[in-house]
């Protein structure tokens, strides 16, 4: 999508072909900076410290990590090592495993001399496929937004989202935001309530990208959503997801479940947007999805820019109080109105998912 008129993806190979570039998301929304990834360990580090984040982008970065590993040393031993290192970076987003298993299947049977070229080519394809998938998710979600706009006689459509499932979390377009961008392009009066998403404030990334693309939005405290829904100020919720279980349960950023409960109580449609690589057919139910526990410093401290323009971190917890930081939660399928995928909107059920992706379910 666009940053002040210039089109960007969140990850791209450098024109010289020797390395990959990413937008360093740890510096956003305060500064825009591009970071080179020149070695597999750079890619692993970028995923681990969340310079890149969001399920689809984690998968794409891991794929390029494999390509960088094969450039350095295409041996069986290094193939195995790179799969291990990249696979251990973050536990919840299944797109990581999906990308790495795909790479293993492609590269292991090849002679070492052909692995680097094949890995580089496949990483590029994964990125291009992600863009096309998100565009399709956008078209399918747009149909839902259009209906609401028609029902409101062209009045403003208010959508609420949690975390960042925007173009920064994918290669381009985003999952939850793709329908928003298309609706905005079509001239629908759309406005987005952006949850701040403590503790890492991914909502600031969503606000940053919507703002730079010119989409009306309002940044709200995580606790505001229920109140807005009670007062008829939210027409629909769309979030992304890091892993969907075979029964339609959905893991996403911590706090998503509470938004789904509030939406259910207030009769607000709650949709989850996802590309098919985010479905984990091997996991029967959401309770079996591994939930990442992150460092407590993310909860104890708040980061921001001071009045002098400098970045600062302040502690908000009293000395000695323990903190906890579960990074994701599971929204039960019964609270999900529908799953917006590249093939259409599925019921959040085993049958709904299987109906749209019979070959993958098998
Ligand atoms: O911890 P993060 O920032 O990687 O978590 C991201 C999310 O939870 C997103 O909502 C999810 O990955 C969907 S991204 C299209």
PDB file of C-alpha atoms in Angstrom, residues 37-44 65 68-69:
ATOM      1  CA  UNK A  37      18.529  -8.971   5.990  1.00  0.00           C
ATOM      2  CA  UNK A  38      21.758 -10.452   4.621  1.00  0.00           C
ATOM      3  CA  UNK A  39      21.893 -13.786   6.413  1.00  0.00           C
ATOM      4  CA  UNK A  40      19.518 -16.418   7.764  1.00  0.00           C
ATOM      5  CA  UNK A  41      20.285 -15.281  11.309  1.00  0.00           C
ATOM      6  CA  UNK A  42      19.202 -11.715  10.404  1.00  0.00           C
ATOM      7  CA  UNK A  43      15.829 -13.081   9.298  1.00  0.00           C
ATOM      8  CA  UNK A  44      15.476 -15.167  12.471  1.00  0.00           C
ATOM      9  CA  UNK A  65      15.594 -16.729   5.604  1.00  0.00           C
ATOM     10  CA  UNK A  68      19.660 -16.658   2.535  1.00  0.00           C
ATOM     11  CA  UNK A  69      20.762 -19.839   4.342  1.00  0.00           C
TER      12      UNK A  69
END
